[in-house]
PDB file of C-alpha atoms in Angstrom:
ATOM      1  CA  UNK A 611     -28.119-109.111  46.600  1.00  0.00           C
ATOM      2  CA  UNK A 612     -27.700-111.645  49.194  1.00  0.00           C
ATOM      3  CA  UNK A 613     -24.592-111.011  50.975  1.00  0.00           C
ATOM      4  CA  UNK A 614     -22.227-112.165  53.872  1.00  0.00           C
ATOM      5  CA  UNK A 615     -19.477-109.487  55.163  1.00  0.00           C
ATOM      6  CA  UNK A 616     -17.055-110.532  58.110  1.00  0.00           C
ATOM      7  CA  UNK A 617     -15.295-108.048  59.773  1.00  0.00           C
ATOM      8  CA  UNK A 618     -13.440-108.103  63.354  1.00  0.00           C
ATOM      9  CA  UNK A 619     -10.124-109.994  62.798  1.00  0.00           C
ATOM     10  CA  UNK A 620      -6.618-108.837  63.820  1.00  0.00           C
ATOM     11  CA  UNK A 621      -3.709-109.946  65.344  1.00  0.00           C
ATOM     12  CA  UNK A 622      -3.753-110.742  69.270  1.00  0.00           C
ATOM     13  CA  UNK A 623      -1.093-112.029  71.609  1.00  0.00           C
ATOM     14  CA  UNK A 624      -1.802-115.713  72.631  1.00  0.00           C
ATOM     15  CA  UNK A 625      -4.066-116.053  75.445  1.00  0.00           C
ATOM     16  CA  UNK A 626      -5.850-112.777  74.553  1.00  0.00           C
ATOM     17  CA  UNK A 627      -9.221-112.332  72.749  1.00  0.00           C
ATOM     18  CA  UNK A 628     -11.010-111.511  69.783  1.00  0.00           C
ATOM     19  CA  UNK A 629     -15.104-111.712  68.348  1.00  0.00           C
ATOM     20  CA  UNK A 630     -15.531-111.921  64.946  1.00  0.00           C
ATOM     21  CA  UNK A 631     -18.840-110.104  63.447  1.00  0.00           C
ATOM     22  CA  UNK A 632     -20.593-111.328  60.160  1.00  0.00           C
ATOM     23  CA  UNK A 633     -23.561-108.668  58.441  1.00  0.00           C
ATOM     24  CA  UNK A 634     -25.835-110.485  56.496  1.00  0.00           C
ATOM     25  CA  UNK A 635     -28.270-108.618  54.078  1.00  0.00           C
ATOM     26  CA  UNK A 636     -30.257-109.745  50.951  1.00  0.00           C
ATOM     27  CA  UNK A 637     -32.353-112.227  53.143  1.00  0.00           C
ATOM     28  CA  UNK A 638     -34.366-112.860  56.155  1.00  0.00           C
ATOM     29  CA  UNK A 639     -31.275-113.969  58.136  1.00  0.00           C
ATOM     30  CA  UNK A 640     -33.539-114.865  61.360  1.00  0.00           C
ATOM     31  CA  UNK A 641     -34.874-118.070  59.330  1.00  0.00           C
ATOM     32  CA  UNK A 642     -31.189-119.507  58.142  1.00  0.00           C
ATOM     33  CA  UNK A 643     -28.783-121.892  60.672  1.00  0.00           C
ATOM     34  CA  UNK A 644     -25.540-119.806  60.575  1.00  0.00           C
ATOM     35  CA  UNK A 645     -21.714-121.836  60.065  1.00  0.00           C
ATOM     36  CA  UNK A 646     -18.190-120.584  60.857  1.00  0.00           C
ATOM     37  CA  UNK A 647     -15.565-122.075  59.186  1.00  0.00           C
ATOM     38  CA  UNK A 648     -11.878-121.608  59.321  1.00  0.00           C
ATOM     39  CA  UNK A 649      -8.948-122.120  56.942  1.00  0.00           C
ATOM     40  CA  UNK A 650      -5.517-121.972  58.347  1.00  0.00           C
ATOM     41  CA  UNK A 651      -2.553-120.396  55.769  1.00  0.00           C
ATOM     42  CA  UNK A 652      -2.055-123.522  52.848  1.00  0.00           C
ATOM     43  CA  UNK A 653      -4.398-125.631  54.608  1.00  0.00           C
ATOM     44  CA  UNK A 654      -7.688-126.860  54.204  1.00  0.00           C
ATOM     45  CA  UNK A 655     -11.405-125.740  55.326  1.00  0.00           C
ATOM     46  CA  UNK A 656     -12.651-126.931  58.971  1.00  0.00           C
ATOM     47  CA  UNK A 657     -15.831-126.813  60.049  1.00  0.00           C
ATOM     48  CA  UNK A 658     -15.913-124.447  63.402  1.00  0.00           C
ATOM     49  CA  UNK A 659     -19.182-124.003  64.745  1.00  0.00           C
ATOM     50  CA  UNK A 660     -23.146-123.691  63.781  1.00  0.00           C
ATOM     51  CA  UNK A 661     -26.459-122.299  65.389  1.00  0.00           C
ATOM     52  CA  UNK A 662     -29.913-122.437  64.590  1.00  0.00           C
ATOM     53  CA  UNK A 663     -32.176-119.752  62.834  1.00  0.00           C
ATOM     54  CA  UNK A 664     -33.510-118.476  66.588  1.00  0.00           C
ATOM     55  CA  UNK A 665     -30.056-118.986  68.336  1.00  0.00           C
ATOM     56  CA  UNK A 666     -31.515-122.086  70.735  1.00  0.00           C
ATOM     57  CA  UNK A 667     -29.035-124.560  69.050  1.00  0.00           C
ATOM     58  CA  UNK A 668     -25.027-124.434  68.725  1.00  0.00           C
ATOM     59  CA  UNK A 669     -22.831-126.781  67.867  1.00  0.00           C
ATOM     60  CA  UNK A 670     -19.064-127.380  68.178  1.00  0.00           C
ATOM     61  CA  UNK A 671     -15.891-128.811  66.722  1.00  0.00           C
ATOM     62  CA  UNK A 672     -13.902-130.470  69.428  1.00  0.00           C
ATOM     63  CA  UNK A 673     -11.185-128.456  68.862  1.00  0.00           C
ATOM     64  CA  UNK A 674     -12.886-125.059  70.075  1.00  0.00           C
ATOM     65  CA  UNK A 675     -15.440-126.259  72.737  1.00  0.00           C
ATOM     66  CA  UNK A 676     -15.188-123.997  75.931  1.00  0.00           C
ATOM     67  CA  UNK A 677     -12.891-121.462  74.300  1.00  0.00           C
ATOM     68  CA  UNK A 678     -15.121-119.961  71.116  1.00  0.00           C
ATOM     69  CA  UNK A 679     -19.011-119.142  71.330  1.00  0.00           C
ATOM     70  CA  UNK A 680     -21.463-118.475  68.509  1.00  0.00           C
ATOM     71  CA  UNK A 681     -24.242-116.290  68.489  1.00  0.00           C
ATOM     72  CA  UNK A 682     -26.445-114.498  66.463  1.00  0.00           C
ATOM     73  CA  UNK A 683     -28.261-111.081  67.272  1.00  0.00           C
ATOM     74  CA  UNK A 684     -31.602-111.340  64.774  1.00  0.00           C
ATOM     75  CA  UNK A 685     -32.476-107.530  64.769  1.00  0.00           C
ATOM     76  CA  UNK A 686     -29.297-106.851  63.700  1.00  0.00           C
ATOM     77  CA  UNK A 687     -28.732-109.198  60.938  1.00  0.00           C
ATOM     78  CA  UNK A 688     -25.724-110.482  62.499  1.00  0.00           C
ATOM     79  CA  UNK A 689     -24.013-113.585  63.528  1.00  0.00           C
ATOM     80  CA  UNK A 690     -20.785-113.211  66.502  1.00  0.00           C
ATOM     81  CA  UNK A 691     -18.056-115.920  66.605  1.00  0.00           C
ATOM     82  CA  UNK A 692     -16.290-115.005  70.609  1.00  0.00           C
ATOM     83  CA  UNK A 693     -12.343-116.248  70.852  1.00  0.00           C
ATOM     84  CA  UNK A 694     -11.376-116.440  73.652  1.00  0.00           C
ATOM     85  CA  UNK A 695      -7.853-118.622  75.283  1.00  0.00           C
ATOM     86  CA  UNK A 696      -6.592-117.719  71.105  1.00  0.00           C
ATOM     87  CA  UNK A 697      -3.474-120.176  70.369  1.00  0.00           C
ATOM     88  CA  UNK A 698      -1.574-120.044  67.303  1.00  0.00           C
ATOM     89  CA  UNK A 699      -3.213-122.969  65.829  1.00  0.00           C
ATOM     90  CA  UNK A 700      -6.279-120.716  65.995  1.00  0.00           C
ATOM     91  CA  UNK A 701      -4.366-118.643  63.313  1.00  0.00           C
ATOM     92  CA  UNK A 702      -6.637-119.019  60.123  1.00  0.00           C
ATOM     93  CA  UNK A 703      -9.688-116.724  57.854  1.00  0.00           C
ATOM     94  CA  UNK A 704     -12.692-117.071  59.409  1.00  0.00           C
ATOM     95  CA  UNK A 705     -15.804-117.860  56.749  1.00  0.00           C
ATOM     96  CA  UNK A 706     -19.211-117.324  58.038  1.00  0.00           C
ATOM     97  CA  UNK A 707     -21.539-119.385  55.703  1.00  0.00           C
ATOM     98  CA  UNK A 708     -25.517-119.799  55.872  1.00  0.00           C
ATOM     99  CA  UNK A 709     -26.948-123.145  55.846  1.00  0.00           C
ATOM    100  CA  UNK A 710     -29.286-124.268  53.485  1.00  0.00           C
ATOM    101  CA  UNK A 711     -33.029-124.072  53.595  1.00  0.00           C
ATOM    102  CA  UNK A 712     -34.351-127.183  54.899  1.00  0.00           C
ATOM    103  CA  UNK A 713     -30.914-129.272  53.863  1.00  0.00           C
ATOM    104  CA  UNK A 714     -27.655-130.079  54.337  1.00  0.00           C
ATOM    105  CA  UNK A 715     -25.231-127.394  53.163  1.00  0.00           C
ATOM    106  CA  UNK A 716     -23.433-123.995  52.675  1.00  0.00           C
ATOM    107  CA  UNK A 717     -25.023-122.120  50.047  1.00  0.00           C
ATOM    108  CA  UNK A 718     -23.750-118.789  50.406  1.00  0.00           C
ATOM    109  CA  UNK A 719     -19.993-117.442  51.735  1.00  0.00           C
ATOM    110  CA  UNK A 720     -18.637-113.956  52.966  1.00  0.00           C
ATOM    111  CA  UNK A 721     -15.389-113.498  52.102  1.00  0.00           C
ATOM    112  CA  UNK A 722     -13.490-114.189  55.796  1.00  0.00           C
ATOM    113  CA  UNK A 723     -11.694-111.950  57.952  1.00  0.00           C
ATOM    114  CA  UNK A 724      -8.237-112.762  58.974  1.00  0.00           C
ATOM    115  CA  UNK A 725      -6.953-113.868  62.417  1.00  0.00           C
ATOM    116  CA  UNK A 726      -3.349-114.099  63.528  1.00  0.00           C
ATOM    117  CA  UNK A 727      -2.122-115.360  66.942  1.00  0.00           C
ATOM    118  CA  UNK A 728       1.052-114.451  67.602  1.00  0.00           C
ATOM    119  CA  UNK A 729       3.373-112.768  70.146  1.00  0.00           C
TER     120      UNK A 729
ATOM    121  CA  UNK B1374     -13.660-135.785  64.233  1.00  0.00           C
ATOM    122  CA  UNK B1375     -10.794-137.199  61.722  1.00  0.00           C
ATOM    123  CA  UNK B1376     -10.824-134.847  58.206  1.00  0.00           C
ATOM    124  CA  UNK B1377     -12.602-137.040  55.326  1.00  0.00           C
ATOM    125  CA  UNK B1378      -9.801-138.595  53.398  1.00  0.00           C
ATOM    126  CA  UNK B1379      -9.926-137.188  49.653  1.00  0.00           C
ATOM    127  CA  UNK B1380      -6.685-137.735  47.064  1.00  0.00           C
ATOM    128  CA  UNK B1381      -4.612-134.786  47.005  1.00  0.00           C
ATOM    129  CA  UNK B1382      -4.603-133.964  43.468  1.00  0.00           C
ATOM    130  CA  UNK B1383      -6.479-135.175  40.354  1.00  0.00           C
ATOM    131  CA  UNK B1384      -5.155-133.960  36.672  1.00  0.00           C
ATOM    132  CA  UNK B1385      -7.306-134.167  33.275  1.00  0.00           C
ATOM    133  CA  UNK B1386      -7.167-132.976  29.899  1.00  0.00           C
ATOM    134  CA  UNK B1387     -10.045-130.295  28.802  1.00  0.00           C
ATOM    135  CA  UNK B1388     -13.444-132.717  28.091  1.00  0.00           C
ATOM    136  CA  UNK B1389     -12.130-134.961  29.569  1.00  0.00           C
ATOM    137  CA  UNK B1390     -13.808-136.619  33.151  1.00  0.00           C
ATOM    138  CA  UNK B1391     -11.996-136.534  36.754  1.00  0.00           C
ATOM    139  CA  UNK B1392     -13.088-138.486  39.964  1.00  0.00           C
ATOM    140  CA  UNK B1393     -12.998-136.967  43.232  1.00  0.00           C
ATOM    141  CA  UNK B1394     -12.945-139.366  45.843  1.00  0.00           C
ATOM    142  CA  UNK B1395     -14.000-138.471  49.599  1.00  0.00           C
ATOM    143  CA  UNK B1396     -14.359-141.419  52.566  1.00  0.00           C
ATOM    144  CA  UNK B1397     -15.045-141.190  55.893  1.00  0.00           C
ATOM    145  CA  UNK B1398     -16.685-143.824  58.403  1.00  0.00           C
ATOM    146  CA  UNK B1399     -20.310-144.978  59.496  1.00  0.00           C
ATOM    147  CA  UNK B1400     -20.131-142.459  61.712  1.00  0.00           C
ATOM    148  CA  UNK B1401     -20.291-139.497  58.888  1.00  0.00           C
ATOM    149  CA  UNK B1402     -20.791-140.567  55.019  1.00  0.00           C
ATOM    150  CA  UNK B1403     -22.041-143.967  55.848  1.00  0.00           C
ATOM    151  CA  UNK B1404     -24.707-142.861  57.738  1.00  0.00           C
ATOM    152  CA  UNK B1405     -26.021-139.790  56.078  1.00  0.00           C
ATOM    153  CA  UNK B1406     -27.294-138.227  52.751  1.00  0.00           C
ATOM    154  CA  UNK B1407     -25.772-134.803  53.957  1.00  0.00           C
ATOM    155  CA  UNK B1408     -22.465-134.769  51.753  1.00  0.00           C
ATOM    156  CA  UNK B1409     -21.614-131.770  50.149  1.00  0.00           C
ATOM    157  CA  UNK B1410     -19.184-130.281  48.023  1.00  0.00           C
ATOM    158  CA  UNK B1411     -17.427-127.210  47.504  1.00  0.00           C
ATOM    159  CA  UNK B1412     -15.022-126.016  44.865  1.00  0.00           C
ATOM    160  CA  UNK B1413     -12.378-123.163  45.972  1.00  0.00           C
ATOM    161  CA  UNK B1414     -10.312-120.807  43.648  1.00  0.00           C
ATOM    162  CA  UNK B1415      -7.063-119.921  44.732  1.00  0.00           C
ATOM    163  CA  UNK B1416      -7.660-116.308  47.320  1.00  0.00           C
ATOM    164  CA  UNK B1417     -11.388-117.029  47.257  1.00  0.00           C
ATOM    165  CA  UNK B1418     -14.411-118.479  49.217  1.00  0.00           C
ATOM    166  CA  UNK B1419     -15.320-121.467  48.496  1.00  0.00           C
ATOM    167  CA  UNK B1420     -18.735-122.354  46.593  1.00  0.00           C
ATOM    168  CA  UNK B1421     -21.217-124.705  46.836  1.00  0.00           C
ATOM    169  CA  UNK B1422     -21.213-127.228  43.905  1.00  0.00           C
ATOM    170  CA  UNK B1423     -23.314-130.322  45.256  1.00  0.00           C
ATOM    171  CA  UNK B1424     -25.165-131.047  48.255  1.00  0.00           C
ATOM    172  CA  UNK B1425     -27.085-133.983  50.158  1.00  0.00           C
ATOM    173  CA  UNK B1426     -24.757-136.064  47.921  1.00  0.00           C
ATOM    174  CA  UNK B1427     -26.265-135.595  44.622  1.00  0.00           C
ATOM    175  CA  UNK B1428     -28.155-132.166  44.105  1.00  0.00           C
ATOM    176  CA  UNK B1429     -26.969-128.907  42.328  1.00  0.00           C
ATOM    177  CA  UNK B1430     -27.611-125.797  43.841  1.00  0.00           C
ATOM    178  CA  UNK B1431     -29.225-123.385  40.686  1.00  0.00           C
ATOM    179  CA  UNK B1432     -26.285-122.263  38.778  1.00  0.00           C
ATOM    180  CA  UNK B1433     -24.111-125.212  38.937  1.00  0.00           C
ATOM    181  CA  UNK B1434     -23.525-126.514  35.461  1.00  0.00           C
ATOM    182  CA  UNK B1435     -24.661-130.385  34.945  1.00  0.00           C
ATOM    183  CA  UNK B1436     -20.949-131.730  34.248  1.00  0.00           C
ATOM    184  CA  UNK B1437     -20.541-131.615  38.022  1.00  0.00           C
ATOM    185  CA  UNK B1438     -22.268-134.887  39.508  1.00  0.00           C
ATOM    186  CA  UNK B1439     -21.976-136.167  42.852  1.00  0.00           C
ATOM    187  CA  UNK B1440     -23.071-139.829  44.339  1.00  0.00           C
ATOM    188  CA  UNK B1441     -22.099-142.386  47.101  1.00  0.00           C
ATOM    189  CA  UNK B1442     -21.379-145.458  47.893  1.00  0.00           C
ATOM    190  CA  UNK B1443     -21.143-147.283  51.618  1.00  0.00           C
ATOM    191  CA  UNK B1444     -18.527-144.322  53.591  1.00  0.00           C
ATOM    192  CA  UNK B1445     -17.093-143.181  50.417  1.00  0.00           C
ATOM    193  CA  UNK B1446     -18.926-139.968  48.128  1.00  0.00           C
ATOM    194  CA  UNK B1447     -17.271-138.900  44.897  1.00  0.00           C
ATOM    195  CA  UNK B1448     -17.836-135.695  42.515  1.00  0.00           C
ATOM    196  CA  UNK B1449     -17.429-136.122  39.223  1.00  0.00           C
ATOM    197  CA  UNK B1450     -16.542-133.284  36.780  1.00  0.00           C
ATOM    198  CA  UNK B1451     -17.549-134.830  33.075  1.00  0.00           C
ATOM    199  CA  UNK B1452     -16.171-132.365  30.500  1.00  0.00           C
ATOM    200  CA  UNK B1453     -13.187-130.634  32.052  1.00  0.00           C
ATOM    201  CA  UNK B1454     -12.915-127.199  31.308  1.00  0.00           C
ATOM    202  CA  UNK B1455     -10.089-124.660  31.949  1.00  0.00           C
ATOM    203  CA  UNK B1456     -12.069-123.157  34.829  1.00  0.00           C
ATOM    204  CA  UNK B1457     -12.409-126.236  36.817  1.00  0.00           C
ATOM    205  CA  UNK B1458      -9.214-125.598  37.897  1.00  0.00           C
ATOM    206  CA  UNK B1459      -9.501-125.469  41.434  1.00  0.00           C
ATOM    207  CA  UNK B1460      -9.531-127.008  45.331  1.00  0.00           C
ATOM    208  CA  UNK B1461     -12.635-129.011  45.842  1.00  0.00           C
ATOM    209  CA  UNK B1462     -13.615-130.021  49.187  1.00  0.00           C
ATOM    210  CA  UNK B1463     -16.043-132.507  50.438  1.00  0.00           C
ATOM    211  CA  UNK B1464     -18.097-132.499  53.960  1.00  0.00           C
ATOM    212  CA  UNK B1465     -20.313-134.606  56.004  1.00  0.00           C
ATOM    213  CA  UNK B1466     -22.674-133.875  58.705  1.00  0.00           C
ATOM    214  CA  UNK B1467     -21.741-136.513  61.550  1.00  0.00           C
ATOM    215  CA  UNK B1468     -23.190-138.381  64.279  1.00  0.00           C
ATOM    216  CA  UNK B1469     -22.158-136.014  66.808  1.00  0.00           C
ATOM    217  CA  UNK B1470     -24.338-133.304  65.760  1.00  0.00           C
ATOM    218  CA  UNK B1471     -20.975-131.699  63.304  1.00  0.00           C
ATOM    219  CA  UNK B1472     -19.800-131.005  60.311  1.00  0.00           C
ATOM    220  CA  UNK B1473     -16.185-132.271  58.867  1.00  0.00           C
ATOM    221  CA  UNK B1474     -14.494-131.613  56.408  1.00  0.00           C
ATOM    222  CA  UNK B1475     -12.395-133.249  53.726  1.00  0.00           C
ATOM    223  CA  UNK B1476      -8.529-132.723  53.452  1.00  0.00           C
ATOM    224  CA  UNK B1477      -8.718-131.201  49.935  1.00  0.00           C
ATOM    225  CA  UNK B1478      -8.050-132.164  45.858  1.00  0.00           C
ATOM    226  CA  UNK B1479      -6.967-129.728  44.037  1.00  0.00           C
ATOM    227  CA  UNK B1480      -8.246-130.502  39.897  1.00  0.00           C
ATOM    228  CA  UNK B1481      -5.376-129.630  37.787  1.00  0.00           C
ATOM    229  CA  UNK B1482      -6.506-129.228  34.043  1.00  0.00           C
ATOM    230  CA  UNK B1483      -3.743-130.201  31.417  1.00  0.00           C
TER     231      UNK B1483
END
């Protein structure tokens, strides 16, 4: 079964720190471009970040450049979103979602991990 | 990056047909074929329904349709059914090497 699991959120102080882990199983996760995406409480999804199949490639909403960093670690089936400088408007559940083979799209979805910023 | 612009709620009887309407600017819809949608239950993740404006993923019953015109895409749900009922968001890769997303509908069925 192809599957996405996030795991790593929590609360943390503002200013502190936090990296946010996704497993993937069920497919050869080394030849997929990797998303984050974020959904603050009532709102509405925004894109975060993306990276190519062999990590070379990341890309960034405005809103995070400088203070969050994708990777990906291919022998371990796993993709890393680093927070660092957290604010509250950072306060959302964090998606990891895999890109679609050769197109333009999300195809598959863990189920997010929850991250609160607050004092 | 501004979020697309989508209505905030659409309403239809079962069988019947709802719009979704998403626009952006040259910079996003206008000048790609990489629109996609996704429909999201209440506590859930969302799901792909359409991408690169007009494909279905395999699964993805036929009454859901997307298309586009100039900076504005629309899904179209033909056939309303009880399950429908959801959030449905739209994206668009943009000319900055991102993704944005829409602000939301959320398809109310009568």
């Amino acid at each position: 079964e192809v599957q996405l699991v996030e795991s790593g959120g929590g609360l943390v102080q503002p200013g502190g720190s936090l990296r946010l882990s996704c497993a993937a199983s069920g497919f050869s996760f080394s030849s997929y471009w990797m998303h984050w995406v974020r959904q603050a409480p009532g709102k509405g999804l925004v894109w975060v970040s993306r990276i190519k199949s062999d990590g070379t490639n990341t890309g960034y909403a405005g809103s995070v450049k400088g203070r969050l960093t994708i990777s990906r670690d291919n022998a371990k089936n796993t993709l890393y979103l680093q927070m660092n400088s957290l604010r509250a408007e950072d306060t959302a559940v964090y998606y990891c979602g895999r890109g679609l083979p050769g197109a333009y799209g999300m195809d598959v979805w863990g189920q997010g991990t929850t991250v609160t910023v607050s004092s | 990056q501004s979020a697309l612009t989508q209505p905030p709620s659409v309403s239809g009887s079962p069988g019947q047909s709802v719009t979704i309407s998403c626009t952006g600017t040259s910079s996003d819809v206008g000048s790609y074929n990489r629109v996609s949608w996704y429909q999201q239950p209440p506590g859930t993740a969302p799901k792909l329904m359409i991408y690169e404006v007009s494909n279905r993923p395999s699964g993805v019953p036929d009454r859901f349709s997307g298309s586009k015109s100039g900076n504005t895409a629309s899904l179209t749900i033909s056939g309303l059914q009880a399950e429908d009922e959801a959030d449905y968001y739209c994206s668009s890769y943009t000319n900055s090497n991102t993704y944005v997303f829409g602000t939301g509908t959320k398809v109310t069925v009568l």
